[in-house]
PDB file of C-alpha atoms in Angstrom:
ATOM      1  CA  UNK Q  10     -85.885 141.114 141.547  1.00  0.00           C
ATOM      2  CA  UNK Q  11     -88.167 138.495 140.367  1.00  0.00           C
ATOM      3  CA  UNK Q  12     -85.523 136.094 139.199  1.00  0.00           C
ATOM      4  CA  UNK Q  13     -87.221 133.096 140.188  1.00  0.00           C
ATOM      5  CA  UNK Q  14     -90.288 133.995 138.352  1.00  0.00           C
ATOM      6  CA  UNK Q  15     -88.468 134.632 135.173  1.00  0.00           C
ATOM      7  CA  UNK Q  16     -86.744 131.603 135.513  1.00  0.00           C
ATOM      8  CA  UNK Q  17     -89.850 129.484 135.728  1.00  0.00           C
ATOM      9  CA  UNK Q  18     -91.220 131.546 132.672  1.00  0.00           C
ATOM     10  CA  UNK Q  19     -88.361 130.929 130.735  1.00  0.00           C
ATOM     11  CA  UNK Q  20     -88.240 127.179 131.435  1.00  0.00           C
ATOM     12  CA  UNK Q  21     -91.918 126.869 130.760  1.00  0.00           C
ATOM     13  CA  UNK Q  22     -91.660 128.763 127.530  1.00  0.00           C
ATOM     14  CA  UNK Q  23     -88.583 127.283 126.160  1.00  0.00           C
ATOM     15  CA  UNK Q  24     -88.623 123.689 127.565  1.00  0.00           C
ATOM     16  CA  UNK Q  25     -92.002 123.105 128.822  1.00  0.00           C
ATOM     17  CA  UNK Q  26     -90.719 122.315 132.395  1.00  0.00           C
ATOM     18  CA  UNK Q  27     -91.867 124.108 135.779  1.00  0.00           C
ATOM     19  CA  UNK Q  28     -89.695 124.427 138.599  1.00  0.00           C
ATOM     20  CA  UNK Q  29     -90.911 124.981 142.255  1.00  0.00           C
ATOM     21  CA  UNK Q  30     -89.523 127.523 144.171  1.00  0.00           C
ATOM     22  CA  UNK Q  31     -91.756 127.538 146.990  1.00  0.00           C
ATOM     23  CA  UNK Q  32     -88.601 126.781 149.156  1.00  0.00           C
ATOM     24  CA  UNK Q  33     -87.280 129.940 148.158  1.00  0.00           C
ATOM     25  CA  UNK Q  34     -90.224 132.165 148.937  1.00  0.00           C
ATOM     26  CA  UNK Q  35     -90.404 130.341 152.288  1.00  0.00           C
ATOM     27  CA  UNK Q  36     -86.934 131.891 153.020  1.00  0.00           C
ATOM     28  CA  UNK Q  37     -87.421 135.267 151.556  1.00  0.00           C
ATOM     29  CA  UNK Q  38     -90.839 135.709 153.322  1.00  0.00           C
ATOM     30  CA  UNK Q  39     -89.234 135.930 156.867  1.00  0.00           C
ATOM     31  CA  UNK Q  40     -86.878 138.627 155.357  1.00  0.00           C
ATOM     32  CA  UNK Q  41     -89.804 140.811 154.341  1.00  0.00           C
ATOM     33  CA  UNK Q  42     -89.183 140.453 150.764  1.00  0.00           C
ATOM     34  CA  UNK Q  43     -91.700 141.793 148.461  1.00  0.00           C
ATOM     35  CA  UNK Q  44     -92.589 141.790 144.765  1.00  0.00           C
ATOM     36  CA  UNK Q  45     -93.069 144.714 142.537  1.00  0.00           C
ATOM     37  CA  UNK Q  46     -94.659 143.766 139.499  1.00  0.00           C
ATOM     38  CA  UNK Q  47     -94.503 146.135 136.598  1.00  0.00           C
ATOM     39  CA  UNK Q  48     -96.988 145.330 133.938  1.00  0.00           C
ATOM     40  CA  UNK Q  49     -98.089 147.224 130.999  1.00  0.00           C
ATOM     41  CA  UNK Q  50    -101.214 147.115 128.593  1.00  0.00           C
ATOM     42  CA  UNK Q  51    -100.757 145.025 125.367  1.00  0.00           C
ATOM     43  CA  UNK Q  52    -101.277 148.090 123.420  1.00  0.00           C
ATOM     44  CA  UNK Q  53     -98.414 150.241 125.141  1.00  0.00           C
ATOM     45  CA  UNK Q  54     -95.649 147.796 124.119  1.00  0.00           C
ATOM     46  CA  UNK Q  55     -95.001 149.515 120.680  1.00  0.00           C
ATOM     47  CA  UNK Q  56     -94.560 153.132 122.596  1.00  0.00           C
ATOM     48  CA  UNK Q  57     -92.347 151.446 124.990  1.00  0.00           C
ATOM     49  CA  UNK Q  58     -90.271 149.769 122.299  1.00  0.00           C
ATOM     50  CA  UNK Q  59     -89.738 153.109 120.562  1.00  0.00           C
ATOM     51  CA  UNK Q  60     -88.038 154.476 123.588  1.00  0.00           C
ATOM     52  CA  UNK Q  61     -86.175 151.353 124.237  1.00  0.00           C
ATOM     53  CA  UNK Q  62     -84.843 151.481 120.845  1.00  0.00           C
ATOM     54  CA  UNK Q  63     -83.106 154.759 121.361  1.00  0.00           C
ATOM     55  CA  UNK Q  64     -80.689 153.092 123.890  1.00  0.00           C
ATOM     56  CA  UNK Q  65     -80.587 149.497 122.973  1.00  0.00           C
ATOM     57  CA  UNK Q  66     -77.669 147.687 121.792  1.00  0.00           C
ATOM     58  CA  UNK Q  67     -79.688 144.792 120.458  1.00  0.00           C
ATOM     59  CA  UNK Q  68     -82.860 146.388 118.655  1.00  0.00           C
ATOM     60  CA  UNK Q  69     -83.588 143.057 117.142  1.00  0.00           C
ATOM     61  CA  UNK Q  70     -84.758 141.461 120.273  1.00  0.00           C
ATOM     62  CA  UNK Q  71     -87.999 144.045 120.048  1.00  0.00           C
ATOM     63  CA  UNK Q  72     -89.040 142.997 116.778  1.00  0.00           C
ATOM     64  CA  UNK Q  73     -91.686 140.513 117.965  1.00  0.00           C
ATOM     65  CA  UNK Q  74     -94.093 142.647 120.656  1.00  0.00           C
ATOM     66  CA  UNK Q  75     -96.205 139.466 120.795  1.00  0.00           C
ATOM     67  CA  UNK Q  76     -93.471 137.803 122.744  1.00  0.00           C
ATOM     68  CA  UNK Q  77     -93.511 140.270 125.535  1.00  0.00           C
ATOM     69  CA  UNK Q  78     -97.087 140.082 125.729  1.00  0.00           C
ATOM     70  CA  UNK Q  79     -97.191 136.380 126.125  1.00  0.00           C
ATOM     71  CA  UNK Q  80     -94.393 136.313 128.550  1.00  0.00           C
ATOM     72  CA  UNK Q  81     -96.499 139.218 130.512  1.00  0.00           C
ATOM     73  CA  UNK Q  82     -99.348 136.773 130.520  1.00  0.00           C
ATOM     74  CA  UNK Q  83     -97.427 134.001 131.938  1.00  0.00           C
ATOM     75  CA  UNK Q  84     -95.854 136.112 134.245  1.00  0.00           C
ATOM     76  CA  UNK Q  85     -99.232 137.382 135.291  1.00  0.00           C
ATOM     77  CA  UNK Q  86    -100.156 133.599 136.337  1.00  0.00           C
ATOM     78  CA  UNK Q  87     -96.768 133.112 138.080  1.00  0.00           C
ATOM     79  CA  UNK Q  88     -97.002 136.171 140.048  1.00  0.00           C
ATOM     80  CA  UNK Q  89    -100.554 135.117 141.360  1.00  0.00           C
ATOM     81  CA  UNK Q  90     -99.162 131.688 142.419  1.00  0.00           C
ATOM     82  CA  UNK Q  91     -96.348 133.461 144.542  1.00  0.00           C
ATOM     83  CA  UNK Q  92     -96.620 133.440 148.224  1.00  0.00           C
ATOM     84  CA  UNK Q  93     -95.007 136.635 148.632  1.00  0.00           C
ATOM     85  CA  UNK Q  94     -96.671 140.029 148.998  1.00  0.00           C
ATOM     86  CA  UNK Q  95     -97.257 141.721 145.656  1.00  0.00           C
ATOM     87  CA  UNK Q  96     -97.700 145.081 144.207  1.00  0.00           C
ATOM     88  CA  UNK Q  97     -99.030 145.109 140.728  1.00  0.00           C
ATOM     89  CA  UNK Q  98     -97.790 148.180 139.014  1.00  0.00           C
ATOM     90  CA  UNK Q  99     -99.128 149.307 135.757  1.00  0.00           C
ATOM     91  CA  UNK Q 100     -96.506 151.235 133.662  1.00  0.00           C
ATOM     92  CA  UNK Q 101     -98.245 151.813 130.814  1.00  0.00           C
ATOM     93  CA  UNK Q 102     -98.003 155.522 130.931  1.00  0.00           C
ATOM     94  CA  UNK Q 103     -94.170 155.423 131.389  1.00  0.00           C
ATOM     95  CA  UNK Q 104     -94.571 157.849 134.415  1.00  0.00           C
ATOM     96  CA  UNK Q 105     -91.626 156.696 136.416  1.00  0.00           C
ATOM     97  CA  UNK Q 106     -91.882 159.163 139.119  1.00  0.00           C
ATOM     98  CA  UNK Q 107     -95.539 158.155 139.620  1.00  0.00           C
ATOM     99  CA  UNK Q 108     -94.456 154.584 139.798  1.00  0.00           C
ATOM    100  CA  UNK Q 109     -91.785 154.934 142.345  1.00  0.00           C
ATOM    101  CA  UNK Q 110     -94.107 156.870 144.441  1.00  0.00           C
ATOM    102  CA  UNK Q 111     -96.375 154.290 144.505  1.00  0.00           C
ATOM    103  CA  UNK Q 112     -93.961 151.758 145.280  1.00  0.00           C
ATOM    104  CA  UNK Q 113     -92.683 154.110 148.086  1.00  0.00           C
ATOM    105  CA  UNK Q 114     -96.214 154.462 149.335  1.00  0.00           C
ATOM    106  CA  UNK Q 115     -96.980 150.741 149.445  1.00  0.00           C
ATOM    107  CA  UNK Q 116     -93.847 149.650 151.004  1.00  0.00           C
ATOM    108  CA  UNK Q 117     -94.458 152.247 153.839  1.00  0.00           C
ATOM    109  CA  UNK Q 118     -98.254 151.377 154.177  1.00  0.00           C
ATOM    110  CA  UNK Q 119     -97.350 147.698 154.215  1.00  0.00           C
ATOM    111  CA  UNK Q 120     -94.106 147.553 156.495  1.00  0.00           C
ATOM    112  CA  UNK Q 121     -91.793 146.968 153.668  1.00  0.00           C
ATOM    113  CA  UNK Q 122     -89.467 149.433 154.477  1.00  0.00           C
ATOM    114  CA  UNK Q 123     -88.058 147.660 157.647  1.00  0.00           C
ATOM    115  CA  UNK Q 124     -87.621 144.315 159.331  1.00  0.00           C
ATOM    116  CA  UNK Q 125     -89.986 143.185 162.122  1.00  0.00           C
ATOM    117  CA  UNK Q 126     -88.034 142.793 165.518  1.00  0.00           C
TER     118      UNK Q 126
END
């Protein structure tokens, strides 16, 4: 989960305040924690919204796609500032199976499936 990054993003966007979560990442790193950062191209948000509206209980939250683009731009910066290993995963094509395989391959290749002894 990117909880600490989404917290930073919200606080920056809503209140102009940034919080330093290096202490948290310093504790997560020894646990072999990693970030899988899913992104999409700006022009793919409309198609993603169409799929999401089929199951959303709150379709109004998807009215302003510009907000999602702005949030992703800020998250790009916050992810770049992270000290954790990161896989940037473009999901613009909505190919979930390929995305899952890429995550599994990355975790296997980088030792992310187990703890070092």
